[in-house]
Amino acid sequence: MTGIETAGSGDRISRMGWIVAITIIGAMVVEGIDLQFMAMALPSLIKEFHLSNIQAGFLATVTLAGQMAGGIFTGWIADRIGRAKVVAWGIAWFSVMTAALAFTETFEQFAIVRFLGGVGLSAVYSVGCVFVNEYIPTAKRNTVLGAVSAGSPVGYALAAVGASYLIPHYGWRPMFWISAVPAIATIFLLKHLKDPESWTAARTQKTLEDRPSNEWSMIFKDKFVLKMVLAWTVCSIAFQAGYYSANNWMPTYLQNGLGIKMSSVGWFVAGNFVMMIFGKVLAGYASDKFGRKPIWVISSVLTAAAFPILAYNVTAQNAGFMLLFIGLFYGCPNSVANTYISESFPTRVRGTAFALVYNLGRIGGMVAPVALGYIASRYTFSMGLGFLGFAYVVAAITALLFIKEKAFDPTSKSPDADEQIESSTAGHAMLTASGKKA
């Protein structure tokens, strides 16, 4: 028995592991389609609902508000009833709310429905990534999670091209009917999924030992876990501020700021996300080879430099090339985060902790696009875009100073590591005395 969760047996990915990974990749593609449809529809929504830039920024972030509100609790529920059920019900709810957007008639109606859809969408990412992490062995974990993370930009690219043809001919409403269809199809795949053995073992052990069942109290009683929660919350706020601001505003800036036609905007944005797919998969593979922390820090620093370069050099003539350039970098930290965060927490609180820090991070994703809209109105869009690089500097420094990598193995079926969560010094003991039982 050891004081730290040990690696799973072997490096072979099980059949169920592949099914779970492929299913969540599909769900992430659906998420990407929806979010990019929202970004591509924004110029039309501005005209139809007569929105200011600040209102448009708010509308672009209301999904994240719903994701934050739902995500904090879906992780906790997933620790209680299992990963598969929460993801399935989340996608079902999200599908209904997405289709309902097509029938909204006012800014207020759209915002409310979008918020409610975000509550269901929160389960796709927060719980889905934990689900995959608990099936994939350590040596291949971030390579697979990089592919999972790349599902979103696949959806972004498909949606960007599709919207560039749909909106001019049919308007924005039919897009949201379409985005509900693949989400419904994903639900049928989820019927065949099983919860990971690590989660089952942790729940069984907790029942046998009659342990306290409140995952929230476990988080705040353990100093190491609480430290990870605080550090990851800062990192999450920072990188989501940059990531979602760029995603939400880029199509509008290209069309309204640089005067590029909608048909060309779709292809430019699609190229940006194709390059992001490559960057995310590469970052995932590199983090398995060289470590989570080094790749997180390096990719964050490169992204911090890339945003100002883009902001002050992009023109209508070179926009396609510049979007390829920025696409290579700014999705990489997001790719590494899926595994890096999961490995920072023990099984019994992993869903709760992952969802908590990732969804608190949506504060950055909500505030930054509104702030960027304000800066664009008061000064220039280039100034706001360039300032996004600062967020990635914060993410790099916080991880470098405060976050250890591979603190826990999500595939472990041993509950021994979780025993120490009762002690205020447990986390430190787990990291420094792996051969001893606390």
Short mmCIF file of C-alpha atoms in Angstrom, two decimals:
data_model
loop_
_atom_site.label_atom_id
_atom_site.label_comp_id
_atom_site.label_asym_id
_atom_site.label_seq_id
_atom_site.Cartn_x
_atom_site.Cartn_y
_atom_site.Cartn_z
CA MET A 1 0.00 0.00 0.00
CA THR A 2 1.33 3.43 -0.86
CA GLY A 3 0.44 6.99 -0.03
CA ILE A 4 0.04 8.00 -3.64
CA GLU A 5 -2.16 6.64 -6.38
CA THR A 6 -0.05 4.35 -8.49
CA ALA A 7 -0.06 3.96 -12.23
CA GLY A 8 -2.56 1.74 -13.87
CA SER A 9 -1.56 -1.68 -15.10
CA GLY A 10 0.28 -1.41 -18.38
CA ASP A 11 -0.03 1.09 -21.20
CA ARG A 12 -2.73 -0.72 -23.17
CA ILE A 13 -5.97 1.21 -23.77
CA SER A 14 -9.00 -1.00 -23.17
CA ARG A 15 -11.87 -1.41 -25.63
CA MET A 16 -14.14 0.62 -23.35
CA GLY A 17 -11.41 3.25 -23.09
CA TRP A 18 -11.48 3.71 -26.86
CA ILE A 19 -15.28 3.82 -26.90
CA VAL A 20 -15.33 6.48 -24.20
CA ALA A 21 -12.62 8.55 -25.92
CA ILE A 22 -14.29 8.40 -29.35
CA THR A 23 -17.69 9.25 -27.86
CA ILE A 24 -16.38 12.28 -25.98
CA ILE A 25 -14.48 13.42 -29.09
CA GLY A 26 -17.83 13.34 -30.92
CA ALA A 27 -19.45 15.32 -28.12
CA MET A 28 -16.62 17.87 -28.28
CA VAL A 29 -17.13 18.28 -32.03
CA VAL A 30 -20.78 19.05 -31.29
CA GLU A 31 -19.73 21.60 -28.66
CA GLY A 32 -17.37 23.25 -31.15
CA ILE A 33 -20.07 23.43 -33.83
CA ASP A 34 -22.44 25.13 -31.44
CA LEU A 35 -19.95 27.66 -30.06
CA GLN A 36 -18.71 28.62 -33.52
CA PHE A 37 -22.22 28.94 -34.89
CA MET A 38 -22.75 31.44 -32.08
CA ALA A 39 -19.64 33.38 -33.08
CA MET A 40 -20.57 33.35 -36.78
CA ALA A 41 -24.15 34.42 -36.01
CA LEU A 42 -23.06 37.35 -33.85
CA PRO A 43 -22.89 39.96 -36.67
CA SER A 44 -26.44 38.98 -37.71
CA LEU A 45 -27.68 39.09 -34.12
CA ILE A 46 -26.15 42.56 -33.70
CA LYS A 47 -28.18 43.80 -36.68
CA GLU A 48 -31.44 41.99 -35.90
CA PHE A 49 -31.53 42.81 -32.17
CA HIS A 50 -29.82 46.24 -32.57
CA LEU A 51 -27.04 45.42 -30.10
CA SER A 52 -24.14 47.55 -28.92
CA ASN A 53 -20.65 46.04 -28.79
CA ILE A 54 -20.98 45.58 -25.04
CA GLN A 55 -24.34 43.82 -25.43
CA ALA A 56 -22.83 41.63 -28.14
CA GLY A 57 -19.96 40.75 -25.84
CA PHE A 58 -22.46 39.83 -23.12
CA LEU A 59 -24.42 37.64 -25.52
CA ALA A 60 -21.22 35.86 -26.53
CA THR A 61 -20.44 35.05 -22.90
CA VAL A 62 -23.86 34.08 -21.57
CA THR A 63 -23.23 30.46 -22.61
CA LEU A 64 -20.17 30.44 -20.40
CA ALA A 65 -22.26 31.79 -17.52
CA GLY A 66 -24.60 28.82 -17.91
CA GLN A 67 -21.65 26.45 -18.16
CA MET A 68 -20.15 27.85 -14.99
CA ALA A 69 -23.43 27.65 -13.07
CA GLY A 70 -24.10 24.08 -14.17
CA GLY A 71 -20.52 22.87 -14.39
CA ILE A 72 -19.66 23.38 -10.74
CA PHE A 73 -22.47 21.04 -9.75
CA THR A 74 -22.31 18.52 -12.61
CA GLY A 75 -18.82 17.53 -11.46
CA TRP A 76 -20.10 16.96 -7.93
CA ILE A 77 -23.07 14.95 -9.23
CA ALA A 78 -20.68 12.89 -11.38
CA ASP A 79 -18.73 11.97 -8.24
CA ARG A 80 -22.01 10.79 -6.72
CA ILE A 81 -23.90 8.94 -9.49
CA GLY A 82 -21.23 8.32 -12.14
CA ARG A 83 -19.66 9.98 -15.17
CA ALA A 84 -21.72 8.35 -17.96
CA LYS A 85 -25.18 9.39 -16.70
CA VAL A 86 -24.20 13.01 -16.18
CA VAL A 87 -22.67 13.37 -19.65
CA ALA A 88 -25.69 11.72 -21.32
CA TRP A 89 -28.27 13.90 -19.59
CA GLY A 90 -26.15 16.99 -20.17
CA ILE A 91 -26.07 16.44 -23.92
CA ALA A 92 -29.83 15.73 -24.03
CA TRP A 93 -30.65 19.00 -22.26
CA PHE A 94 -28.17 20.95 -24.35
CA SER A 95 -29.72 19.58 -27.58
CA VAL A 96 -33.21 20.77 -26.65
CA MET A 97 -32.01 24.24 -25.64
CA THR A 98 -29.91 24.64 -28.80
CA ALA A 99 -32.88 23.92 -31.05
CA ALA A 100 -34.99 26.37 -29.02
CA LEU A 101 -32.65 29.25 -29.95
CA ALA A 102 -34.12 29.25 -33.45
CA PHE A 103 -37.48 30.33 -32.06
CA THR A 104 -36.31 33.29 -29.96
CA GLU A 105 -37.47 36.75 -31.01
CA THR A 106 -35.63 39.15 -28.68
CA PHE A 107 -32.21 39.69 -27.18
CA GLU A 108 -33.54 38.76 -23.73
CA GLN A 109 -35.13 35.50 -24.93
CA PHE A 110 -31.98 34.47 -26.74
CA ALA A 111 -29.82 35.19 -23.69
CA ILE A 112 -32.04 33.17 -21.32
CA VAL A 113 -32.23 30.12 -23.60
CA ARG A 114 -28.51 30.31 -24.26
CA PHE A 115 -27.80 30.38 -20.53
CA LEU A 116 -29.98 27.29 -19.96
CA GLY A 117 -28.24 25.46 -22.80
CA GLY A 118 -24.89 26.22 -21.20
CA VAL A 119 -25.97 24.38 -18.05
CA GLY A 120 -26.24 21.14 -20.04
CA LEU A 121 -23.16 21.85 -22.14
CA SER A 122 -21.06 22.09 -18.96
CA ALA A 123 -21.22 18.32 -18.51
CA VAL A 124 -19.74 17.65 -21.95
CA TYR A 125 -16.38 19.20 -21.19
CA SER A 126 -15.91 19.08 -17.42
CA VAL A 127 -17.21 15.57 -16.80
CA GLY A 128 -16.31 14.21 -20.25
CA CYS A 129 -12.60 14.98 -19.83
CA VAL A 130 -12.52 13.39 -16.37
CA PHE A 131 -14.32 10.37 -17.86
CA VAL A 132 -11.62 9.88 -20.51
CA ASN A 133 -8.76 10.52 -18.07
CA GLU A 134 -9.94 7.68 -15.85
CA TYR A 135 -9.77 5.16 -18.71
CA ILE A 136 -6.45 6.07 -20.37
CA PRO A 137 -3.07 4.92 -18.92
CA THR A 138 -0.57 7.57 -17.90
CA ALA A 139 1.91 7.08 -20.75
CA LYS A 140 -0.74 7.82 -23.40
CA ARG A 141 -3.17 9.95 -21.44
CA ASN A 142 -2.44 13.43 -22.75
CA THR A 143 -1.96 12.21 -26.32
CA VAL A 144 -5.53 10.91 -26.22
CA LEU A 145 -6.79 13.95 -24.32
CA GLY A 146 -5.11 16.16 -26.90
CA ALA A 147 -7.22 14.41 -29.54
CA VAL A 148 -10.31 14.88 -27.36
CA SER A 149 -9.54 18.57 -26.98
CA ALA A 150 -9.03 18.81 -30.76
CA GLY A 151 -12.66 17.76 -31.22
CA SER A 152 -13.77 21.32 -30.48
CA PRO A 153 -11.73 22.99 -33.24
CA VAL A 154 -12.94 20.30 -35.67
CA GLY A 155 -16.43 21.50 -34.85
CA TYR A 156 -15.31 25.13 -35.08
CA ALA A 157 -13.92 24.57 -38.58
CA LEU A 158 -17.00 22.72 -39.84
CA ALA A 159 -19.28 25.37 -38.41
CA ALA A 160 -17.25 28.27 -39.81
CA VAL A 161 -17.46 26.92 -43.36
CA GLY A 162 -21.10 25.87 -43.01
CA ALA A 163 -22.20 29.18 -41.54
CA SER A 164 -20.49 31.16 -44.29
CA TYR A 165 -22.95 29.59 -46.74
CA LEU A 166 -26.02 29.15 -44.52
CA ILE A 167 -26.25 32.69 -43.13
CA PRO A 168 -26.24 34.60 -46.46
CA HIS A 169 -28.94 32.31 -47.91
CA TYR A 170 -31.07 31.19 -44.95
CA GLY A 171 -30.18 33.42 -42.00
CA TRP A 172 -28.87 32.40 -38.58
CA ARG A 173 -31.84 30.43 -37.23
CA PRO A 174 -31.46 27.18 -39.24
CA MET A 175 -27.91 26.77 -37.91
CA PHE A 176 -29.19 26.03 -34.43
CA TRP A 177 -31.62 23.41 -35.72
CA ILE A 178 -28.69 21.67 -37.39
CA SER A 179 -26.40 21.82 -34.35
CA ALA A 180 -28.96 19.88 -32.30
CA VAL A 181 -28.91 16.86 -34.64
CA PRO A 182 -25.38 15.52 -33.96
CA ALA A 183 -25.89 16.14 -30.24
CA ILE A 184 -28.92 13.85 -30.25
CA ALA A 185 -26.95 11.22 -32.18
CA THR A 186 -24.21 11.31 -29.54
CA ILE A 187 -26.73 10.31 -26.86
CA PHE A 188 -27.19 6.87 -28.44
CA LEU A 189 -23.47 6.19 -28.13
CA LEU A 190 -23.52 7.12 -24.46
CA LYS A 191 -26.07 4.38 -23.71
CA HIS A 192 -23.28 1.82 -24.10
CA LEU A 193 -20.76 3.47 -21.78
CA LYS A 194 -19.71 2.23 -18.35
CA ASP A 195 -18.24 4.19 -15.48
CA PRO A 196 -14.49 3.58 -14.91
CA GLU A 197 -13.31 1.03 -12.33
CA SER A 198 -11.38 3.72 -10.46
CA TRP A 199 -14.63 5.59 -9.75
CA THR A 200 -16.47 2.37 -8.83
CA ALA A 201 -13.70 1.31 -6.45
CA ALA A 202 -13.58 4.71 -4.78
CA ARG A 203 -17.34 4.78 -4.24
CA THR A 204 -17.38 1.20 -2.94
CA GLN A 205 -14.53 1.85 -0.52
CA LYS A 206 -16.18 5.01 0.78
CA THR A 207 -19.41 3.06 1.45
CA LEU A 208 -17.61 0.18 3.20
CA GLU A 209 -15.66 2.53 5.46
CA ASP A 210 -18.68 4.75 6.12
CA ARG A 211 -16.64 7.83 5.22
CA PRO A 212 -18.03 11.36 5.05
CA SER A 213 -19.76 11.69 1.69
CA ASN A 214 -19.40 15.44 1.25
CA GLU A 215 -16.86 16.00 -1.54
CA TRP A 216 -16.89 19.75 -0.92
CA SER A 217 -15.73 19.36 2.67
CA MET A 218 -12.99 16.97 1.50
CA ILE A 219 -11.65 19.62 -0.86
CA PHE A 220 -11.47 22.35 1.77
CA LYS A 221 -10.10 20.12 4.56
CA ASP A 222 -6.96 19.10 2.69
CA LYS A 223 -4.30 21.80 2.29
CA PHE A 224 -2.71 20.30 -0.81
CA VAL A 225 -6.02 19.83 -2.62
CA LEU A 226 -7.13 23.33 -1.67
CA LYS A 227 -3.84 24.74 -2.96
CA MET A 228 -4.40 22.98 -6.28
CA VAL A 229 -7.95 24.32 -6.46
CA LEU A 230 -6.77 27.90 -5.93
CA ALA A 231 -3.84 27.65 -8.35
CA TRP A 232 -5.89 25.99 -11.07
CA THR A 233 -8.67 28.54 -10.68
CA VAL A 234 -6.19 31.34 -11.44
CA CYS A 235 -4.79 29.43 -14.43
CA SER A 236 -8.24 28.57 -15.70
CA ILE A 237 -9.52 32.15 -15.50
CA ALA A 238 -6.42 33.34 -17.36
CA PHE A 239 -6.31 30.93 -20.29
CA GLN A 240 -10.09 30.95 -20.81
CA ALA A 241 -10.07 34.74 -20.94
CA GLY A 242 -7.74 34.59 -23.93
CA TYR A 243 -9.25 31.51 -25.58
CA TYR A 244 -12.91 32.53 -25.57
CA SER A 245 -12.29 36.19 -26.34
CA ALA A 246 -10.43 35.26 -29.52
CA ASN A 247 -13.03 32.64 -30.53
CA ASN A 248 -16.04 34.88 -29.95
CA TRP A 249 -14.78 38.10 -31.51
CA MET A 250 -12.57 36.99 -34.39
CA PRO A 251 -15.32 36.47 -37.03
CA THR A 252 -16.93 39.82 -36.15
CA TYR A 253 -13.58 41.62 -36.30
CA LEU A 254 -12.68 40.10 -39.66
CA GLN A 255 -16.05 41.06 -41.14
CA ASN A 256 -16.75 44.42 -39.52
CA GLY A 257 -13.22 45.57 -38.67
CA LEU A 258 -11.24 44.45 -41.72
CA GLY A 259 -14.11 44.42 -44.25
CA ILE A 260 -13.67 40.77 -45.28
CA LYS A 261 -16.69 39.07 -46.91
CA MET A 262 -18.58 36.43 -44.90
CA SER A 263 -17.67 33.66 -47.36
CA SER A 264 -13.97 34.41 -46.91
CA VAL A 265 -14.32 34.82 -43.14
CA GLY A 266 -15.64 31.26 -42.91
CA TRP A 267 -12.60 29.83 -44.66
CA PHE A 268 -10.13 32.01 -42.75
CA VAL A 269 -11.63 30.96 -39.42
CA ALA A 270 -11.75 27.32 -40.52
CA GLY A 271 -8.02 27.48 -41.35
CA ASN A 272 -7.38 28.92 -37.90
CA PHE A 273 -9.11 25.95 -36.26
CA VAL A 274 -7.48 23.36 -38.50
CA MET A 275 -4.14 24.68 -37.31
CA MET A 276 -5.45 24.59 -33.74
CA ILE A 277 -6.26 20.88 -34.16
CA PHE A 278 -2.66 20.25 -35.16
CA GLY A 279 -1.36 22.34 -32.25
CA LYS A 280 -3.57 20.60 -29.67
CA VAL A 281 -2.64 17.08 -30.77
CA LEU A 282 1.05 18.04 -30.90
CA ALA A 283 0.88 19.58 -27.41
CA GLY A 284 -0.84 16.49 -26.05
CA TYR A 285 1.81 14.17 -27.48
CA ALA A 286 4.65 16.42 -26.29
CA SER A 287 3.28 16.55 -22.74
CA ASP A 288 3.34 12.74 -22.56
CA LYS A 289 6.98 12.82 -23.70
CA PHE A 290 8.34 15.82 -21.82
CA GLY A 291 5.88 16.47 -19.00
CA ARG A 292 2.68 18.42 -18.42
CA LYS A 293 4.26 21.44 -16.73
CA PRO A 294 7.02 22.18 -19.31
CA ILE A 295 4.59 22.03 -22.25
CA TRP A 296 1.97 24.07 -20.39
CA VAL A 297 4.49 26.83 -19.59
CA ILE A 298 6.12 26.86 -23.04
CA SER A 299 2.83 26.90 -24.95
CA SER A 300 1.41 29.63 -22.68
CA VAL A 301 4.46 31.84 -23.21
CA LEU A 302 4.38 31.33 -26.99
CA THR A 303 0.69 32.22 -27.04
CA ALA A 304 1.34 35.32 -24.94
CA ALA A 305 3.79 36.51 -27.61
CA ALA A 306 1.59 35.50 -30.56
CA PHE A 307 -1.45 37.64 -29.66
CA PRO A 308 0.32 41.05 -29.82
CA ILE A 309 2.05 39.97 -33.03
CA LEU A 310 -1.35 39.18 -34.57
CA ALA A 311 -3.04 42.30 -33.21
CA TYR A 312 -0.61 44.81 -34.66
CA ASN A 313 0.20 43.11 -37.95
CA VAL A 314 -3.06 41.64 -39.28
CA THR A 315 -4.60 43.19 -42.41
CA ALA A 316 -7.29 42.15 -44.86
CA GLN A 317 -4.55 40.91 -47.16
CA ASN A 318 -2.64 38.72 -44.67
CA ALA A 319 -5.54 37.72 -42.36
CA GLY A 320 -5.59 34.12 -43.61
CA PHE A 321 -1.90 33.61 -42.87
CA MET A 322 -2.08 35.37 -39.51
CA LEU A 323 -4.98 33.20 -38.37
CA LEU A 324 -2.97 30.09 -39.23
CA PHE A 325 -0.15 31.51 -37.13
CA ILE A 326 -2.23 32.22 -34.01
CA GLY A 327 -4.19 28.97 -34.40
CA LEU A 328 -1.07 26.90 -33.85
CA PHE A 329 -0.55 28.30 -30.34
CA TYR A 330 -3.58 29.47 -28.40
CA GLY A 331 -5.35 26.10 -28.11
CA CYS A 332 -2.29 24.26 -26.77
CA PRO A 333 -2.63 25.18 -23.06
CA ASN A 334 -6.27 24.07 -23.20
CA SER A 335 -5.15 20.69 -24.56
CA VAL A 336 -2.64 20.09 -21.76
CA ALA A 337 -5.05 21.33 -19.07
CA ASN A 338 -7.44 18.37 -19.42
CA THR A 339 -4.91 15.88 -18.10
CA TYR A 340 -2.86 18.26 -15.97
CA ILE A 341 -5.92 19.24 -13.90
CA SER A 342 -7.25 15.68 -13.58
CA GLU A 343 -3.89 14.44 -12.28
CA SER A 344 -3.89 17.14 -9.60
CA PHE A 345 -6.77 15.58 -7.63
CA PRO A 346 -7.62 12.17 -6.07
CA THR A 347 -10.46 10.05 -7.46
CA ARG A 348 -13.02 10.72 -4.75
CA VAL A 349 -13.11 14.44 -5.46
CA ARG A 350 -11.77 14.54 -9.03
CA GLY A 351 -15.06 15.30 -10.77
CA THR A 352 -16.00 17.94 -8.20
CA ALA A 353 -12.56 19.60 -8.21
CA PHE A 354 -12.06 19.51 -12.00
CA ALA A 355 -15.51 20.98 -12.64
CA LEU A 356 -15.02 23.58 -9.90
CA VAL A 357 -11.72 24.99 -11.16
CA TYR A 358 -12.55 24.75 -14.85
CA ASN A 359 -15.94 26.38 -14.47
CA LEU A 360 -14.74 29.11 -12.13
CA GLY A 361 -12.30 29.77 -14.95
CA ARG A 362 -15.26 30.69 -17.12
CA ILE A 363 -15.31 33.96 -15.21
CA GLY A 364 -12.39 34.91 -17.44
CA GLY A 365 -14.23 33.66 -20.50
CA MET A 366 -17.27 35.78 -19.57
CA VAL A 367 -15.59 39.00 -18.50
CA ALA A 368 -12.84 39.22 -21.12
CA PRO A 369 -15.08 39.27 -24.25
CA VAL A 370 -17.19 42.05 -22.71
CA ALA A 371 -14.02 43.93 -21.76
CA LEU A 372 -12.67 43.44 -25.28
CA GLY A 373 -15.94 44.86 -26.67
CA TYR A 374 -15.53 47.89 -24.41
CA ILE A 375 -11.89 48.41 -25.47
CA ALA A 376 -12.88 48.06 -29.13
CA SER A 377 -15.57 50.73 -28.68
CA ARG A 378 -13.37 53.10 -26.66
CA TYR A 379 -10.02 52.53 -28.37
CA THR A 380 -9.27 49.82 -30.97
CA PHE A 381 -9.91 46.12 -31.33
CA SER A 382 -6.18 45.58 -31.90
CA MET A 383 -5.42 46.97 -28.45
CA GLY A 384 -7.87 44.58 -26.82
CA LEU A 385 -6.62 41.60 -28.80
CA GLY A 386 -3.02 42.34 -27.95
CA PHE A 387 -3.82 42.58 -24.25
CA LEU A 388 -5.07 38.97 -24.27
CA GLY A 389 -1.44 37.83 -24.30
CA PHE A 390 -1.10 39.01 -20.70
CA ALA A 391 -3.61 36.38 -19.58
CA TYR A 392 -1.35 33.59 -20.82
CA VAL A 393 1.62 35.06 -18.95
CA VAL A 394 -0.40 34.71 -15.73
CA ALA A 395 -1.26 31.10 -16.59
CA ALA A 396 2.40 30.23 -17.24
CA ILE A 397 3.76 31.82 -14.04
CA THR A 398 1.07 30.29 -11.79
CA ALA A 399 1.67 26.75 -13.03
CA LEU A 400 5.44 27.15 -12.91
CA LEU A 401 5.43 28.24 -9.26
CA PHE A 402 2.55 26.34 -7.69
CA ILE A 403 1.33 23.27 -9.63
CA LYS A 404 3.06 19.90 -9.51
CA GLU A 405 2.39 17.46 -12.33
CA LYS A 406 1.17 13.86 -12.03
CA ALA A 407 0.21 14.11 -8.36
CA PHE A 408 -2.41 11.35 -8.85
CA ASP A 409 -3.15 8.64 -11.41
CA PRO A 410 -6.81 8.80 -12.54
CA THR A 411 -6.78 5.12 -13.60
CA SER A 412 -5.77 3.79 -10.17
CA LYS A 413 -8.28 1.50 -8.45
CA SER A 414 -6.52 1.77 -5.09
CA PRO A 415 -8.32 3.97 -2.55
CA ASP A 416 -5.19 4.34 -0.39
CA ALA A 417 -4.28 7.74 -1.77
CA ASP A 418 -7.69 9.11 -0.96
CA GLU A 419 -7.41 8.04 2.68
CA GLN A 420 -5.08 10.93 3.35
CA ILE A 421 -7.56 13.54 2.25
CA GLU A 422 -8.83 13.51 5.84
CA SER A 423 -5.52 15.02 6.98
CA SER A 424 -4.59 18.68 6.51
CA THR A 425 -1.07 17.66 5.50
CA ALA A 426 -2.14 14.74 3.34
CA GLY A 427 -1.33 16.24 -0.05
CA HIS A 428 2.23 17.03 0.90
CA ALA A 429 2.72 13.55 2.34
CA MET A 430 1.40 11.96 -0.83
CA LEU A 431 3.97 13.77 -2.90
CA THR A 432 7.00 13.31 -0.67
CA ALA A 433 6.55 9.86 0.82
CA SER A 434 5.19 7.62 -1.91
CA GLY A 435 6.56 4.54 -0.21
CA LYS A 436 4.87 5.17 3.12
CA LYS A 437 1.32 5.00 4.31
CA ALA A 438 0.26 8.14 6.22
#
